[in-house]
mmCIF file of C-alpha atoms and ligand atoms in Angstrom:
data_model
loop_
_atom_site.group_PDB
_atom_site.id
_atom_site.type_symbol
_atom_site.label_atom_id
_atom_site.label_comp_id
_atom_site.label_asym_id
_atom_site.label_seq_id
_atom_site.Cartn_x
_atom_site.Cartn_y
_atom_site.Cartn_z
ATOM 1 C CA MET A 1 -0.011 -0.011 -0.218
ATOM 2 C CA ASN A 2 1.073 3.589 -0.708
ATOM 3 C CA SER A 3 2.583 5.317 2.469
ATOM 4 C CA GLN A 4 0.897 8.593 1.893
ATOM 5 C CA SER A 5 -1.223 9.890 4.687
ATOM 6 C CA GLY A 6 -2.985 13.071 5.564
ATOM 7 C CA LYS A 7 -6.490 14.452 5.375
ATOM 8 C CA VAL A 8 -8.448 16.182 2.590
ATOM 9 C CA MET A 9 -11.941 17.592 2.639
ATOM 10 C CA VAL A 10 -13.763 17.027 -0.697
ATOM 11 C CA VAL A 11 -16.635 19.676 -0.837
ATOM 12 C CA GLY A 12 -19.522 18.187 -3.161
ATOM 13 C CA GLY A 13 -20.527 14.619 -3.724
ATOM 14 C CA GLY A 14 -21.295 14.691 -7.270
ATOM 15 C CA ILE A 15 -19.182 12.471 -9.740
ATOM 16 C CA ALA A 16 -16.124 14.717 -9.443
ATOM 17 C CA GLY A 17 -16.229 14.701 -5.670
ATOM 18 C CA LEU A 18 -16.820 10.919 -5.636
ATOM 19 C CA THR A 19 -14.029 10.218 -7.895
ATOM 20 C CA ALA A 20 -11.546 12.698 -6.068
ATOM 21 C CA ALA A 21 -12.413 11.020 -2.830
ATOM 22 C CA TRP A 22 -12.021 7.510 -4.129
ATOM 23 C CA GLU A 23 -8.601 8.353 -5.637
ATOM 24 C CA LEU A 24 -7.336 10.000 -2.689
ATOM 25 C CA ALA A 25 -8.435 7.015 -0.579
ATOM 26 C CA ARG A 26 -6.527 4.693 -2.985
ATOM 27 C CA GLN A 27 -3.447 6.828 -2.203
ATOM 28 C CA ASN A 28 -4.068 6.134 1.477
ATOM 29 C CA VAL A 29 -5.286 9.648 2.241
ATOM 30 C CA SER A 30 -8.368 10.060 4.561
ATOM 31 C CA VAL A 31 -11.235 11.950 3.156
ATOM 32 C CA GLU A 32 -13.915 14.145 4.619
ATOM 33 C CA LEU A 33 -16.671 14.242 1.968
ATOM 34 C CA VAL A 34 -18.965 16.990 2.581
ATOM 35 C CA GLU A 35 -22.335 17.153 0.570
ATOM 36 C CA LYS A 36 -24.949 19.819 1.197
ATOM 37 C CA SER A 37 -27.827 17.851 -0.072
ATOM 38 C CA CYS A 38 -29.084 14.459 1.447
ATOM 39 C CA PHE A 39 -27.790 12.196 -1.274
ATOM 40 C CA LEU A 40 -24.508 11.641 -3.207
ATOM 41 C CA GLY A 41 -24.215 11.491 -7.000
ATOM 42 C CA GLY A 42 -25.144 15.146 -8.063
ATOM 43 C CA HIS A 43 -26.944 15.608 -11.253
ATOM 44 C CA SER A 44 -25.371 12.696 -12.893
ATOM 45 C CA ILE A 45 -26.860 10.124 -10.685
ATOM 46 C CA GLY A 46 -30.227 10.995 -12.297
ATOM 47 C CA TYR A 47 -29.124 10.085 -15.930
ATOM 48 C CA THR A 48 -30.429 6.731 -17.155
ATOM 49 C CA CYS A 49 -28.528 4.149 -19.520
ATOM 50 C CA LYS A 50 -28.731 5.091 -23.161
ATOM 51 C CA ALA A 51 -27.826 1.743 -24.418
ATOM 52 C CA THR A 52 -29.842 0.735 -27.576
ATOM 53 C CA ASP A 53 -28.317 -2.341 -29.306
ATOM 54 C CA THR A 54 -24.902 -1.281 -28.130
ATOM 55 C CA CYS A 55 -23.587 0.878 -25.218
ATOM 56 C CA GLN A 56 -23.669 4.544 -26.113
ATOM 57 C CA GLN A 57 -20.702 5.503 -23.738
ATOM 58 C CA CYS A 58 -22.646 8.036 -21.901
ATOM 59 C CA GLY A 59 -20.927 7.159 -18.786
ATOM 60 C CA ALA A 60 -23.990 7.248 -16.591
ATOM 61 C CA CYS A 61 -23.362 3.737 -15.018
ATOM 62 C CA ASN A 62 -20.032 4.833 -13.735
ATOM 63 C CA VAL A 63 -21.535 7.229 -11.550
ATOM 64 C CA GLU A 64 -23.386 4.587 -9.381
ATOM 65 C CA LYS A 65 -20.216 2.221 -9.535
ATOM 66 C CA MET A 66 -18.264 5.228 -8.033
ATOM 67 C CA LEU A 67 -20.934 5.964 -5.414
ATOM 68 C CA LYS A 68 -20.723 2.337 -4.315
ATOM 69 C CA ASN A 69 -17.001 2.617 -4.108
ATOM 70 C CA VAL A 70 -17.051 5.510 -1.897
ATOM 71 C CA VAL A 71 -19.803 4.382 0.369
ATOM 72 C CA GLY A 72 -17.894 1.125 1.125
ATOM 73 C CA GLU A 73 -14.480 2.793 1.688
ATOM 74 C CA PRO A 74 -13.411 3.072 5.235
ATOM 75 C CA LEU A 75 -11.063 5.996 4.525
ATOM 76 C CA ILE A 76 -13.898 8.036 3.383
ATOM 77 C CA ASN A 77 -16.294 9.714 5.879
ATOM 78 C CA VAL A 78 -19.322 10.855 4.120
ATOM 79 C CA ARG A 79 -21.403 13.962 5.647
ATOM 80 C CA LEU A 80 -24.598 14.507 3.971
ATOM 81 C CA ARG A 81 -26.705 17.552 4.621
ATOM 82 C CA THR A 82 -23.565 19.450 5.697
ATOM 83 C CA GLU A 83 -21.822 22.446 4.244
ATOM 84 C CA VAL A 84 -18.676 24.622 5.205
ATOM 85 C CA SER A 85 -19.559 27.715 6.907
ATOM 86 C CA SER A 86 -15.814 28.970 7.164
ATOM 87 C CA LEU A 87 -12.440 28.239 6.732
ATOM 88 C CA ASP A 88 -9.421 29.278 8.977
ATOM 89 C CA ARG A 89 -6.065 29.103 7.200
ATOM 90 C CA SER A 90 -4.006 30.638 10.084
ATOM 91 C CA LYS A 91 -2.981 27.125 11.032
ATOM 92 C CA GLY A 92 -3.405 24.771 8.214
ATOM 93 C CA PHE A 93 -6.960 24.238 7.193
ATOM 94 C CA LYS A 94 -9.554 24.441 10.015
ATOM 95 C CA VAL A 95 -12.971 24.055 8.628
ATOM 96 C CA SER A 96 -16.227 24.842 10.394
ATOM 97 C CA LEU A 97 -19.153 22.948 9.431
ATOM 98 C CA LYS A 98 -22.984 23.468 9.623
ATOM 99 C CA LYS A 99 -25.994 21.714 8.736
ATOM 100 C CA SER A 100 -27.347 23.027 5.262
ATOM 101 C CA SER A 101 -30.870 24.012 4.656
ATOM 102 C CA ASP A 102 -33.143 21.118 4.136
ATOM 103 C CA ASP A 103 -35.421 22.657 1.703
ATOM 104 C CA MET A 104 -34.231 20.426 -0.996
ATOM 105 C CA ALA A 105 -35.781 17.439 0.976
ATOM 106 C CA GLU A 106 -39.179 18.986 1.256
ATOM 107 C CA GLY A 107 -41.688 16.328 0.653
ATOM 108 C CA LEU A 108 -39.277 13.693 -0.594
ATOM 109 C CA ILE A 109 -38.419 10.354 0.334
ATOM 110 C CA LEU A 110 -34.793 9.945 -0.426
ATOM 111 C CA LYS A 111 -33.691 6.270 -0.797
ATOM 112 C CA GLY A 112 -30.242 6.752 1.039
ATOM 113 C CA PHE A 113 -26.879 8.020 -0.582
ATOM 114 C CA SER A 114 -28.351 8.203 -3.825
ATOM 115 C CA ARG A 115 -31.765 9.339 -4.959
ATOM 116 C CA HIS A 116 -32.521 5.956 -6.583
ATOM 117 C CA ASN A 117 -30.765 3.224 -4.894
ATOM 118 C CA SER A 118 -29.636 2.662 -1.410
ATOM 119 C CA PRO A 119 -30.232 0.749 1.747
ATOM 120 C CA LEU A 120 -30.814 4.034 3.827
ATOM 121 C CA HIS A 121 -33.940 5.800 3.700
ATOM 122 C CA VAL A 122 -34.268 9.502 4.366
ATOM 123 C CA LYS A 123 -37.602 11.075 5.108
ATOM 124 C CA GLY A 124 -37.864 14.758 3.727
ATOM 125 C CA LYS A 125 -39.970 17.463 5.714
ATOM 126 C CA GLY A 126 -43.683 17.143 5.190
ATOM 127 C CA VAL A 127 -43.371 13.356 4.632
ATOM 128 C CA THR A 128 -45.426 11.217 6.870
ATOM 129 C CA ASP A 129 -46.998 7.863 6.436
ATOM 130 C CA GLU A 130 -45.508 6.933 2.916
ATOM 131 C CA ALA A 131 -41.896 6.778 4.301
ATOM 132 C CA PRO A 132 -40.591 3.532 4.776
ATOM 133 C CA GLU A 133 -40.168 2.179 8.328
ATOM 134 C CA GLY A 134 -36.863 2.972 9.699
ATOM 135 C CA ALA A 135 -36.451 6.131 7.478
ATOM 136 C CA LEU A 136 -34.155 8.498 9.019
ATOM 137 C CA GLY A 137 -35.747 12.055 9.386
ATOM 138 C CA ILE A 138 -34.088 14.915 7.700
ATOM 139 C CA GLU A 139 -33.897 16.755 10.962
ATOM 140 C CA GLU A 140 -31.351 13.916 12.131
ATOM 141 C CA MET A 141 -28.900 14.558 9.413
ATOM 142 C CA GLY A 142 -26.031 16.979 9.201
ATOM 143 C CA SER A 143 -22.806 17.705 10.899
ATOM 144 C CA GLU A 144 -21.627 20.722 13.003
ATOM 145 C CA GLY A 145 -18.284 21.636 14.556
ATOM 146 C CA GLU A 146 -14.818 21.989 13.328
ATOM 147 C CA ILE A 147 -12.301 19.729 11.773
ATOM 148 C CA ASP A 148 -8.621 19.995 10.745
ATOM 149 C CA VAL A 149 -7.658 18.876 7.156
ATOM 150 C CA ASP A 150 -4.472 19.428 5.152
ATOM 151 C CA ALA A 151 -5.990 20.359 1.890
ATOM 152 C CA VAL A 152 -9.385 20.868 0.072
ATOM 153 C CA ILE A 153 -10.950 19.844 -3.178
ATOM 154 C CA LEU A 154 -13.787 21.884 -4.217
ATOM 155 C CA ALA A 155 -16.332 19.917 -6.427
ATOM 156 C CA THR A 156 -19.330 22.052 -5.920
ATOM 157 C CA GLY A 157 -20.767 21.325 -9.436
ATOM 158 C CA PHE A 158 -23.076 23.233 -11.598
ATOM 159 C CA THR A 159 -26.588 24.552 -11.871
ATOM 160 C CA PRO A 160 -28.677 23.789 -14.856
ATOM 161 C CA PHE A 161 -29.886 26.832 -16.725
ATOM 162 C CA ASP A 162 -33.270 28.042 -15.547
ATOM 163 C CA ALA A 163 -35.344 27.394 -18.849
ATOM 164 C CA GLU A 164 -38.134 29.771 -17.758
ATOM 165 C CA LEU A 165 -35.619 32.482 -18.497
ATOM 166 C CA LYS A 166 -36.193 31.604 -22.231
ATOM 167 C CA GLY A 167 -39.866 32.768 -21.938
ATOM 168 C CA THR A 168 -40.696 32.477 -25.601
ATOM 169 C CA TYR A 169 -40.359 28.338 -25.277
ATOM 170 C CA GLY A 170 -43.112 28.300 -22.827
ATOM 171 C CA TYR A 171 -41.283 26.203 -20.244
ATOM 172 C CA GLY A 172 -43.231 25.869 -16.935
ATOM 173 C CA LYS A 173 -46.186 26.983 -18.957
ATOM 174 C CA TRP A 174 -46.783 24.213 -21.675
ATOM 175 C CA GLU A 175 -46.468 20.731 -19.924
ATOM 176 C CA ASN A 176 -44.877 18.991 -23.018
ATOM 177 C CA VAL A 177 -41.784 21.555 -23.078
ATOM 178 C CA ILE A 178 -39.399 19.704 -20.683
ATOM 179 C CA THR A 179 -35.492 19.791 -20.038
ATOM 180 C CA GLY A 180 -33.079 16.993 -20.673
ATOM 181 C CA LEU A 181 -32.965 16.216 -17.040
ATOM 182 C CA GLU A 182 -36.724 15.967 -16.799
ATOM 183 C CA PHE A 183 -36.565 13.596 -19.915
ATOM 184 C CA GLU A 184 -34.255 11.386 -17.862
ATOM 185 C CA ASN A 185 -36.767 11.393 -14.861
ATOM 186 C CA ILE A 186 -39.578 10.556 -17.192
ATOM 187 C CA VAL A 187 -37.603 7.598 -18.732
ATOM 188 C CA ARG A 188 -36.625 6.310 -15.287
ATOM 189 C CA GLU A 189 -40.024 6.436 -13.811
ATOM 190 C CA ASN A 190 -42.076 5.064 -16.585
ATOM 191 C CA ALA A 191 -39.282 2.601 -17.909
ATOM 192 C CA GLY A 192 -39.897 4.207 -21.234
ATOM 193 C CA ILE A 193 -40.545 7.632 -23.129
ATOM 194 C CA VAL A 194 -44.012 9.230 -22.501
ATOM 195 C CA ARG A 195 -45.195 12.859 -22.541
ATOM 196 C CA PRO A 196 -46.063 14.453 -19.384
ATOM 197 C CA SER A 197 -49.469 15.640 -20.239
ATOM 198 C CA ASP A 198 -51.200 12.307 -20.968
ATOM 199 C CA GLY A 199 -48.526 9.544 -20.653
ATOM 200 C CA LYS A 200 -48.829 8.778 -24.163
ATOM 201 C CA ARG A 201 -45.778 7.838 -26.250
ATOM 202 C CA PRO A 202 -44.628 10.806 -28.356
ATOM 203 C CA GLU A 203 -44.458 10.339 -32.127
ATOM 204 C CA LYS A 204 -42.872 13.613 -33.047
ATOM 205 C CA VAL A 205 -40.301 15.063 -30.598
ATOM 206 C CA ALA A 206 -37.963 18.194 -31.219
ATOM 207 C CA PHE A 207 -34.779 18.962 -29.264
ATOM 208 C CA ILE A 208 -33.673 22.544 -28.998
ATOM 209 C CA GLN A 209 -30.011 23.040 -28.393
ATOM 210 C CA CYS A 210 -28.024 25.574 -26.806
ATOM 211 C CA VAL A 211 -30.789 26.729 -24.201
ATOM 212 C CA GLY A 212 -29.011 29.222 -21.925
ATOM 213 C CA SER A 213 -25.469 28.552 -23.516
ATOM 214 C CA ARG A 214 -23.846 30.491 -26.455
ATOM 215 C CA ASP A 215 -26.422 33.273 -25.830
ATOM 216 C CA GLU A 216 -25.063 36.855 -26.219
ATOM 217 C CA ARG A 217 -28.219 38.260 -24.726
ATOM 218 C CA LEU A 218 -27.966 36.218 -21.589
ATOM 219 C CA GLY A 219 -24.139 36.887 -21.509
ATOM 220 C CA ASN A 220 -23.343 33.141 -21.419
ATOM 221 C CA LEU A 221 -20.890 32.827 -24.122
ATOM 222 C CA TRP A 222 -19.527 29.410 -23.428
ATOM 223 C CA CYS A 223 -20.559 26.018 -24.957
ATOM 224 C CA SER A 224 -21.837 23.453 -22.409
ATOM 225 C CA GLU A 225 -19.970 20.681 -24.111
ATOM 226 C CA VAL A 226 -22.325 18.023 -22.925
ATOM 227 C CA CYS A 227 -25.653 18.704 -24.420
ATOM 228 C CA CYS A 228 -24.970 17.932 -28.165
ATOM 229 C CA PRO A 229 -23.997 14.341 -27.416
ATOM 230 C CA TYR A 230 -26.420 13.913 -24.924
ATOM 231 C CA ALA A 231 -29.265 15.161 -27.024
ATOM 232 C CA MET A 232 -28.224 12.756 -29.579
ATOM 233 C CA ARG A 233 -28.022 9.930 -27.315
ATOM 234 C CA MET A 234 -31.627 10.842 -25.995
ATOM 235 C CA ALA A 235 -32.815 10.995 -29.739
ATOM 236 C CA GLY A 236 -31.220 7.702 -30.286
ATOM 237 C CA THR A 237 -33.207 6.163 -27.442
ATOM 238 C CA ILE A 238 -36.468 7.553 -28.765
ATOM 239 C CA LYS A 239 -35.742 5.876 -32.140
ATOM 240 C CA HIS A 240 -35.010 2.706 -30.556
ATOM 241 C CA ASP A 241 -37.988 2.722 -28.333
ATOM 242 C CA ASN A 242 -40.209 3.660 -31.341
ATOM 243 C CA PRO A 243 -38.477 3.500 -34.886
ATOM 244 C CA ASP A 244 -41.460 5.321 -36.306
ATOM 245 C CA ALA A 245 -41.048 8.208 -34.120
ATOM 246 C CA GLU A 246 -39.864 11.362 -35.986
ATOM 247 C CA VAL A 247 -37.202 13.150 -34.132
ATOM 248 C CA SER A 248 -35.655 16.565 -35.137
ATOM 249 C CA ILE A 249 -32.626 18.358 -33.447
ATOM 250 C CA PHE A 250 -32.620 22.227 -33.835
ATOM 251 C CA TYR A 251 -29.095 23.276 -33.468
ATOM 252 C CA ILE A 252 -26.649 26.083 -34.273
ATOM 253 C CA ASP A 253 -23.584 23.837 -34.748
ATOM 254 C CA VAL A 254 -22.802 20.460 -33.221
ATOM 255 C CA GLN A 255 -20.132 20.257 -30.607
ATOM 256 C CA ASN A 256 -17.682 17.336 -31.284
ATOM 257 C CA THR A 257 -16.773 15.935 -27.827
ATOM 258 C CA GLY A 258 -14.384 12.754 -27.924
ATOM 259 C CA LYS A 259 -13.035 10.663 -30.513
ATOM 260 C CA GLU A 260 -16.004 8.265 -31.084
ATOM 261 C CA PHE A 261 -18.112 11.294 -31.584
ATOM 262 C CA PRO A 262 -17.914 11.883 -35.442
ATOM 263 C CA VAL A 263 -18.802 8.255 -36.132
ATOM 264 C CA TYR A 264 -21.732 8.392 -33.803
ATOM 265 C CA TYR A 265 -22.944 11.647 -35.488
ATOM 266 C CA GLU A 266 -22.718 10.182 -38.860
ATOM 267 C CA LYS A 267 -24.710 7.307 -37.669
ATOM 268 C CA ILE A 268 -27.455 9.129 -35.778
ATOM 269 C CA ARG A 269 -27.928 11.519 -38.845
ATOM 270 C CA GLU A 270 -29.413 8.449 -40.814
ATOM 271 C CA ASN A 271 -32.370 8.400 -38.421
ATOM 272 C CA VAL A 272 -32.723 11.832 -36.845
ATOM 273 C CA ARG A 273 -33.316 15.069 -38.665
ATOM 274 C CA PHE A 274 -31.061 18.104 -37.943
ATOM 275 C CA VAL A 275 -32.231 21.533 -38.570
ATOM 276 C CA ARG A 276 -29.833 24.423 -38.425
ATOM 277 C CA THR A 277 -31.569 27.009 -36.733
ATOM 278 C CA ILE A 278 -32.643 27.964 -33.231
ATOM 279 C CA PRO A 279 -36.505 28.120 -32.871
ATOM 280 C CA VAL A 280 -38.062 31.584 -32.001
ATOM 281 C CA ASP A 281 -41.095 30.428 -29.847
ATOM 282 C CA ILE A 282 -43.442 27.638 -29.113
ATOM 283 C CA TYR A 283 -47.169 27.698 -28.778
ATOM 284 C CA PRO A 284 -49.685 25.187 -27.458
ATOM 285 C CA ILE A 285 -52.298 23.730 -29.793
ATOM 286 C CA GLU A 286 -54.889 20.989 -29.604
ATOM 287 C CA ASN A 287 -54.229 17.638 -27.922
ATOM 288 C CA ASP A 288 -51.501 19.181 -25.696
ATOM 289 C CA SER A 289 -49.206 19.473 -28.771
ATOM 290 C CA LEU A 290 -47.022 22.164 -29.604
ATOM 291 C CA LYS A 291 -46.394 24.508 -32.537
ATOM 292 C CA LEU A 292 -42.717 25.584 -33.056
ATOM 293 C CA ARG A 293 -41.861 28.534 -35.126
ATOM 294 C CA HIS A 294 -38.394 28.592 -36.782
ATOM 295 C CA MET A 295 -36.437 30.262 -39.662
ATOM 296 C CA ALA A 296 -34.189 27.547 -40.975
ATOM 297 C CA GLU A 297 -30.956 28.597 -43.003
ATOM 298 C CA ASP A 298 -32.155 27.834 -46.157
ATOM 299 C CA GLU A 299 -35.556 29.006 -45.857
ATOM 300 C CA GLY A 300 -36.561 32.844 -46.488
ATOM 301 C CA SER A 301 -39.756 32.985 -44.295
ATOM 302 C CA PRO A 302 -40.687 31.322 -40.939
ATOM 303 C CA SER A 303 -41.868 27.743 -40.818
ATOM 304 C CA PHE A 304 -44.388 26.238 -38.319
ATOM 305 C CA GLU A 305 -44.007 22.697 -37.218
ATOM 306 C CA GLU A 306 -45.927 20.685 -34.910
ATOM 307 C CA PHE A 307 -44.617 18.309 -32.216
ATOM 308 C CA ASP A 308 -45.889 16.281 -29.450
ATOM 309 C CA MET A 309 -42.992 17.067 -27.260
ATOM 310 C CA VAL A 310 -40.080 19.421 -27.124
ATOM 311 C CA VAL A 311 -36.946 18.898 -25.083
ATOM 312 C CA LEU A 312 -34.834 21.713 -24.244
ATOM 313 C CA SER A 313 -30.972 21.231 -24.032
ATOM 314 C CA VAL A 314 -30.472 23.419 -21.012
ATOM 315 C CA GLY A 315 -26.898 24.531 -20.577
ATOM 316 C CA ILE A 316 -24.441 24.160 -17.651
ATOM 317 C CA MET A 317 -24.165 27.314 -15.528
ATOM 318 C CA PRO A 318 -21.997 28.194 -12.506
ATOM 319 C CA GLY A 319 -23.036 26.662 -9.395
ATOM 320 C CA ALA A 320 -25.860 28.651 -7.553
ATOM 321 C CA ASP A 321 -23.511 28.980 -4.586
ATOM 322 C CA SER A 322 -20.191 29.475 -6.479
ATOM 323 C CA LYS A 323 -19.772 33.002 -5.212
ATOM 324 C CA THR A 324 -20.178 32.079 -1.479
ATOM 325 C CA VAL A 325 -17.552 29.003 -2.302
ATOM 326 C CA SER A 326 -15.273 31.542 -3.746
ATOM 327 C CA GLU A 327 -15.347 33.816 -0.606
ATOM 328 C CA THR A 328 -15.277 30.975 1.849
ATOM 329 C CA PHE A 329 -12.177 29.305 0.185
ATOM 330 C CA ASP A 330 -10.693 32.671 -1.165
ATOM 331 C CA THR A 331 -10.792 30.941 -4.616
ATOM 332 C CA PRO A 332 -11.299 33.481 -7.341
ATOM 333 C CA LEU A 333 -14.155 33.212 -10.054
ATOM 334 C CA THR A 334 -13.493 33.148 -13.899
ATOM 335 C CA VAL A 335 -15.191 35.802 -15.891
ATOM 336 C CA ASP A 336 -17.940 33.337 -16.454
ATOM 337 C CA GLY A 337 -18.565 32.672 -12.775
ATOM 338 C CA PHE A 338 -16.911 29.357 -12.453
ATOM 339 C CA LEU A 339 -14.396 28.628 -9.781
ATOM 340 C CA ASP A 340 -10.826 29.366 -11.075
ATOM 341 C CA ASP A 341 -8.904 26.099 -11.047
ATOM 342 C CA SER A 342 -5.461 27.778 -11.849
ATOM 343 C CA VAL A 343 -4.509 28.617 -8.240
ATOM 344 C CA ASP A 344 -2.583 26.138 -6.302
ATOM 345 C CA SER A 345 -2.652 26.991 -2.597
ATOM 346 C CA GLY A 346 -4.020 23.758 -0.999
ATOM 347 C CA VAL A 347 -7.307 24.289 -2.525
ATOM 348 C CA PHE A 348 -8.044 22.533 -5.513
ATOM 349 C CA VAL A 349 -11.226 22.652 -8.073
ATOM 350 C CA ALA A 350 -12.416 19.685 -9.660
ATOM 351 C CA GLY A 351 -15.468 18.884 -12.151
ATOM 352 C CA THR A 352 -18.033 21.206 -13.418
ATOM 353 C CA ALA A 353 -17.373 23.759 -10.546
ATOM 354 C CA ALA A 354 -14.509 24.900 -12.933
ATOM 355 C CA GLY A 355 -16.533 24.813 -16.115
ATOM 356 C CA PRO A 356 -18.527 22.567 -18.240
ATOM 357 C CA GLY A 357 -17.585 18.884 -18.632
ATOM 358 C CA THR A 358 -18.886 15.242 -19.454
ATOM 359 C CA ILE A 359 -19.279 12.569 -16.929
ATOM 360 C CA ALA A 360 -15.936 10.947 -18.254
ATOM 361 C CA GLY A 361 -14.239 14.347 -18.339
ATOM 362 C CA SER A 362 -15.047 15.159 -14.849
ATOM 363 C CA MET A 363 -13.964 11.845 -13.675
ATOM 364 C CA ALA A 364 -10.453 12.021 -15.583
ATOM 365 C CA GLY A 365 -10.031 15.593 -14.269
ATOM 366 C CA ALA A 366 -11.019 14.843 -10.552
ATOM 367 C CA GLY A 367 -8.605 11.976 -10.681
ATOM 368 C CA LYS A 368 -5.846 14.134 -11.808
ATOM 369 C CA ILE A 369 -6.702 16.786 -9.253
ATOM 370 C CA ALA A 370 -6.673 14.042 -6.272
ATOM 371 C CA PHE A 371 -2.912 13.333 -7.543
ATOM 372 C CA ASP A 372 -2.147 17.041 -7.505
ATOM 373 C CA ALA A 373 -3.640 17.183 -3.900
ATOM 374 C CA VAL A 374 -1.530 14.027 -2.851
ATOM 375 C CA LYS A 375 1.517 15.743 -4.278
ATOM 376 C CA TYR A 376 0.654 18.889 -2.453
ATOM 377 C CA LEU A 377 0.415 16.796 0.829
ATOM 378 C CA GLY A 378 3.905 15.229 0.117
ATOM 379 C CA GLY A 379 5.247 18.944 -0.415
ATOM 380 C CA ALA A 380 3.680 20.273 2.605
ATOM 381 C CA LYS A 381 5.065 17.609 5.147
HETATM 382 S S1 LIG B 1 -22.182 3.914 -20.508
HETATM 383 FE FE1 LIG B 1 -24.370 4.641 -20.632
HETATM 384 S S2 LIG B 1 -25.222 3.434 -22.373
HETATM 385 FE FE2 LIG B 1 -23.204 2.460 -21.762
HETATM 386 S S3 LIG B 1 -23.880 0.772 -20.380
HETATM 387 FE FE3 LIG B 1 -23.253 2.575 -19.067
HETATM 388 S S4 LIG B 1 -25.243 3.776 -18.643
HETATM 389 FE FE4 LIG B 1 -25.473 2.369 -20.461
HETATM 390 S S1 LIG B 2 -22.807 21.067 -26.447
HETATM 391 FE FE1 LIG B 2 -24.136 21.661 -28.240
HETATM 392 S S2 LIG B 2 -26.128 22.322 -27.499
HETATM 393 FE FE2 LIG B 2 -24.613 22.384 -25.815
HETATM 394 S S3 LIG B 2 -23.977 24.700 -25.777
HETATM 395 FE FE3 LIG B 2 -22.621 23.396 -27.031
HETATM 396 S S4 LIG B 2 -22.985 23.632 -29.085
HETATM 397 FE FE4 LIG B 2 -24.922 24.251 -27.663
#
């Protein structure tokens, strides 16, 4: 076994935090893993398998695997519903912890460490009789007090773009306009693709790309990197589920992520229509369907098209608490509002807290950050 020792606090229990914690433990470093919500896995634990006849390399299954590694690892102490209130660097890293707000658990029964699978049940506020016997009340969770660590890895993740800010798409008003994350929930809860308003299988589905990203008016100039491959995998799942379904992807240009991507893109184009324009607006019509107005590149006047369901590919935004995290840990923000990962002072940044990235990219980056932290511990001795 490696002789490295020391203790690192990892803030955030999404895929980057889990990976960093696991890699640190493999280097014989103790880890305090602090997660402000009541479950581990972050956004990515909600993603479903996109395998059709073959694996689509979405990486979702790696999240559950990593979660199980972490939960079974004695060197990693998991503190759910906990956040850092302050950091005192006058003598190393003295971290004060507090219970986080439990608003996120209102009305939920969380099944343990992840939202979906786990032996431990957590009962959210407002939940009474439907909670399983032995469920832990949300009030009983969370840590308070001070702990000393030797370094910190910030893996506080991202916030999905709030689709209501794109008012002309009617998100929040028209039931069958949903986000990609909601699409995932629908697939998981119904073991298939159905539209929210009536539970019917949609025959005509549109994806709209770059919702919230690459948008000058919103000041969000970055590409979120994940939503192109992600929408294509979802489109592939729809076609696999229902080969007669018509799927259209409205886009500006397609982001190439990874060496497998060009081959996959060419293949998916055989079954999915790509329309090079970003739609202007969406209106409800009869039967809960939607009318979408767009101006395609090769058309001189607006076109109208009807769909059963529209999926918005919302972008990756800086974490809602990135400013607070930046102040607490004295870590600067980039111009876009993500945490700057270029500063090396014993506080490291991993995963989407530093900017958009895929599951695979977040895992690879977090593994590297864990090694940087181990090197730092070696140098700090
Ligand atoms: S990588 Fe994605 S598509 Fe492949 S098996 Fe895992 S979850 Fe399924
Ligand atoms: S990955 Fe695709 S959909 Fe997402 S912001 Fe980039 S170009 Fe737009």
